[in-house]
Amino acid sequence: MMVNILKLGIFLSILFLAGCNQESNELTKEELETIYREEVQKELKKVNEVEKTKEIEEDSTNNEIEVISDSSPQNKESNSEKFELLPMDTQVALLTPYYDERGGPQSISEGLGSILYGIEESFIFIQVHSGAGVGHPVYRIERQGNTFYPVDGVINMGISGYEVTDPPQVSVTIDELMDDYENNPALYDASAANTNADQFDLASFNQMKVLAEETSSSFETKNSTEIIEPSPYAMFVDGILYSDETLEEMSSAEELRAQGYEIHELTAEELDKLKQDMAEFGITNENLLEYYLSNY
């Protein structure tokens, strides 16, 4: 495009000079050539200036594209790459505080506890342990891409068995973990020094869950209350009191009612109290039912 403009400019200059030469014969051939060269130089200068302006604009556009590119997924990928380059102990030290506050880098780095963990497939098992006792939950966390999600957990309760528990429902990204690390790398590196690997795997975790389910089932069986209607210790059948061996030989209260008998059942306490009243107040069998209905 620029070359065509240059040719057009030179051509117009020649026409102009030729016309001038026809109107005035005072210009010699050498003078015409000098003027021609000057005009060509002017046109070339204009073309160069246009080309420089165009190059500056293109460089500016390219710089903008590079800036946009630097702030896009490539930056996130670099965070992921940085995370992968960290020792596994440090990665776990970064992840643990999100699921157990006792696993904060300050307390772990000071030796107030330790982080036990294991890794298998996409799962990370973490436990913050004080070094003594029981009741420290083991949580299973799953990594999906660049995000970690809670799955489930289990607790060893000692002689009470195992219990199933839920980890905090928090999802954590690698970007967040790298922000934490870059804010204080020395602290998390110190925390990693009290982090121990190869403590758990899928088999051991699932075994603990089985034990937890067995513990729960045993507890429910032990504490379940079966509702059983107590057998009466005595009952009035059409006004006559029956108890002890005589009662055992009779049909049940339901069956007797179905046959049309008037039935009143007595508990063991009521029967004992009624016998005491009979001896104390001289109550006879004929008015015993009336007395019972009036006082019990």
Coordinates of C-alpha atoms in Angstrom, one line a residue, residues 82-251:
K82 CA 4.0 -24.0 42.5
F83 CA 1.8 -26.1 44.8
E84 CA 2.9 -29.3 43.2
L85 CA 6.6 -28.3 43.7
L86 CA 6.0 -28.0 47.5
P87 CA 6.9 -31.0 49.7
M88 CA 3.8 -33.1 50.5
D89 CA 4.2 -32.4 54.2
T90 CA 3.9 -28.6 53.4
Q91 CA 0.9 -29.2 51.2
V92 CA -0.9 -31.1 54.0
A93 CA 0.2 -28.4 56.6
L94 CA -1.6 -25.8 54.3
L95 CA -4.7 -27.9 53.9
T96 CA -5.3 -29.2 57.5
P97 CA -6.3 -25.9 59.3
Y98 CA -9.4 -25.6 57.0
Y99 CA -10.7 -28.9 58.5
D100 CA -9.3 -28.9 62.0
E101 CA -8.6 -25.6 63.8
R102 CA -6.1 -27.4 66.1
G103 CA -4.0 -27.9 63.0
G104 CA -3.1 -24.2 62.6
P105 CA 0.5 -23.6 61.6
Q106 CA 1.3 -21.7 64.8
S107 CA 0.4 -24.4 67.2
I108 CA 1.8 -27.3 65.1
S109 CA 5.1 -25.5 64.5
E110 CA 5.4 -25.0 68.3
G111 CA 4.9 -28.7 68.9
L112 CA 1.5 -28.4 70.6
G113 CA 0.3 -31.2 68.3
S114 CA 1.2 -33.0 65.1
I115 CA -0.5 -33.8 61.8
L116 CA -0.8 -37.4 60.7
Y117 CA -1.9 -38.1 57.2
G118 CA -2.0 -40.5 54.3
I119 CA -2.7 -40.3 50.6
E120 CA -4.3 -42.8 48.3
E121 CA -5.9 -42.2 44.8
S122 CA -7.6 -38.7 45.0
F123 CA -8.1 -38.9 48.8
I124 CA -6.1 -37.3 51.6
F125 CA -6.7 -38.5 55.1
I126 CA -5.7 -36.0 57.9
Q127 CA -5.7 -36.2 61.7
V128 CA -4.5 -33.6 64.2
H129 CA -3.2 -35.5 67.2
S130 CA -2.1 -34.2 70.6
G131 CA 0.1 -37.2 71.2
A132 CA -2.0 -38.8 73.8
G133 CA -5.6 -40.0 74.4
V134 CA -8.3 -40.7 71.9
G135 CA -11.1 -38.7 70.3
H136 CA -9.1 -37.2 67.5
P137 CA -11.1 -37.3 64.2
V138 CA -9.7 -38.6 61.0
Y139 CA -11.1 -36.8 58.0
R140 CA -11.2 -37.9 54.4
I141 CA -10.7 -35.0 51.9
E142 CA -11.0 -35.5 48.1
R143 CA -9.1 -33.5 45.5
Q144 CA -10.9 -32.7 42.3
G145 CA -8.8 -30.7 39.9
N146 CA -7.5 -27.7 41.9
T147 CA -10.1 -27.9 44.6
F148 CA -10.4 -29.9 47.8
Y149 CA -13.7 -31.2 49.1
P150 CA -14.7 -32.8 52.5
V151 CA -16.1 -36.4 52.3
D152 CA -16.5 -38.0 55.7
G153 CA -14.7 -38.8 59.0
V154 CA -14.4 -41.2 61.8
I155 CA -13.3 -41.0 65.5
N156 CA -11.7 -43.5 67.8
M157 CA -13.5 -43.2 71.1
G158 CA -11.4 -45.8 73.0
I159 CA -13.4 -48.3 74.9
S160 CA -16.6 -46.8 73.6
G161 CA -15.7 -47.8 70.1
Y162 CA -15.7 -45.7 66.9
E163 CA -18.0 -42.9 65.8
V164 CA -18.7 -41.5 62.3
T165 CA -18.4 -37.8 62.1
D166 CA -18.6 -35.1 59.4
P167 CA -15.7 -32.8 58.5
P168 CA -16.4 -29.0 58.2
Q169 CA -18.2 -28.4 55.0
V170 CA -15.5 -26.3 53.4
S171 CA -14.0 -26.4 49.9
V172 CA -10.5 -25.1 49.4
T173 CA -8.7 -24.1 46.2
I174 CA -5.0 -24.3 45.4
D175 CA -5.0 -20.5 44.8
E176 CA -6.2 -20.0 48.4
L177 CA -3.6 -22.4 49.7
M178 CA -0.8 -20.7 47.8
D179 CA -1.9 -17.3 49.0
D180 CA -1.6 -18.6 52.6
Y181 CA 1.9 -20.0 51.9
E182 CA 3.2 -16.9 50.1
N183 CA 2.1 -14.8 53.0
N184 CA 4.2 -16.7 55.5
P185 CA 6.3 -19.6 53.9
A186 CA 8.6 -20.0 57.0
L187 CA 5.6 -20.7 59.3
Y188 CA 4.1 -23.4 57.1
D189 CA 7.5 -25.0 56.5
A190 CA 7.9 -25.1 60.3
S191 CA 4.5 -26.7 60.6
A192 CA 5.4 -29.3 58.0
A193 CA 8.3 -30.4 60.2
N194 CA 5.6 -31.8 62.6
T195 CA 3.7 -33.6 59.9
N196 CA 4.0 -37.4 59.5
A197 CA 3.0 -39.3 56.4
D198 CA 1.8 -42.9 55.7
Q199 CA -0.5 -43.1 58.7
F200 CA -3.8 -43.8 56.8
D201 CA -5.0 -45.3 53.6
L202 CA -8.4 -46.4 52.2
A203 CA -8.3 -49.8 53.7
S204 CA -7.6 -48.6 57.3
F205 CA -10.1 -45.8 57.0
N206 CA -12.8 -48.1 55.7
Q207 CA -12.1 -50.5 58.5
M208 CA -12.6 -47.7 61.1
K209 CA -15.9 -46.9 59.4
V210 CA -17.0 -50.5 59.7
L211 CA -16.1 -50.5 63.4
A212 CA -18.1 -47.3 63.8
E213 CA -21.1 -48.8 62.2
E214 CA -20.8 -51.8 64.5
T215 CA -20.5 -49.6 67.5
S216 CA -23.6 -47.6 66.5
S217 CA -25.6 -50.8 65.9
S218 CA -24.6 -52.2 69.3
F219 CA -25.5 -49.0 71.0
E220 CA -28.9 -48.8 69.4
T221 CA -29.6 -52.5 70.4
K222 CA -28.5 -51.9 73.9
N223 CA -30.5 -48.8 74.4
S224 CA -33.6 -49.7 72.4
T225 CA -36.7 -50.2 74.6
E226 CA -39.1 -52.9 73.5
I227 CA -42.6 -52.0 74.5
I228 CA -44.2 -55.1 76.1
E229 CA -47.5 -54.9 77.8
P230 CA -47.1 -56.2 81.3
S231 CA -49.1 -59.2 82.3
P232 CA -51.6 -58.5 85.0
Y233 CA -50.9 -59.9 88.5
A234 CA -54.7 -60.1 89.2
M235 CA -58.0 -59.3 87.6
F236 CA -61.6 -59.0 88.5
V237 CA -63.8 -61.2 86.3
D238 CA -67.4 -60.3 86.7
G239 CA -66.6 -58.9 90.1
I240 CA -64.6 -61.9 91.4
L241 CA -60.9 -61.5 92.0
Y242 CA -58.5 -64.0 90.5
S243 CA -54.7 -64.1 91.1
D244 CA -51.6 -66.3 91.3
E245 CA -52.1 -69.9 90.1
T246 CA -55.8 -69.4 89.4
L247 CA -55.1 -66.6 87.0
E248 CA -52.5 -68.6 85.1
E249 CA -55.2 -71.3 84.3
M250 CA -57.6 -68.7 82.9
S251 CA -57.8 -67.2 79.4

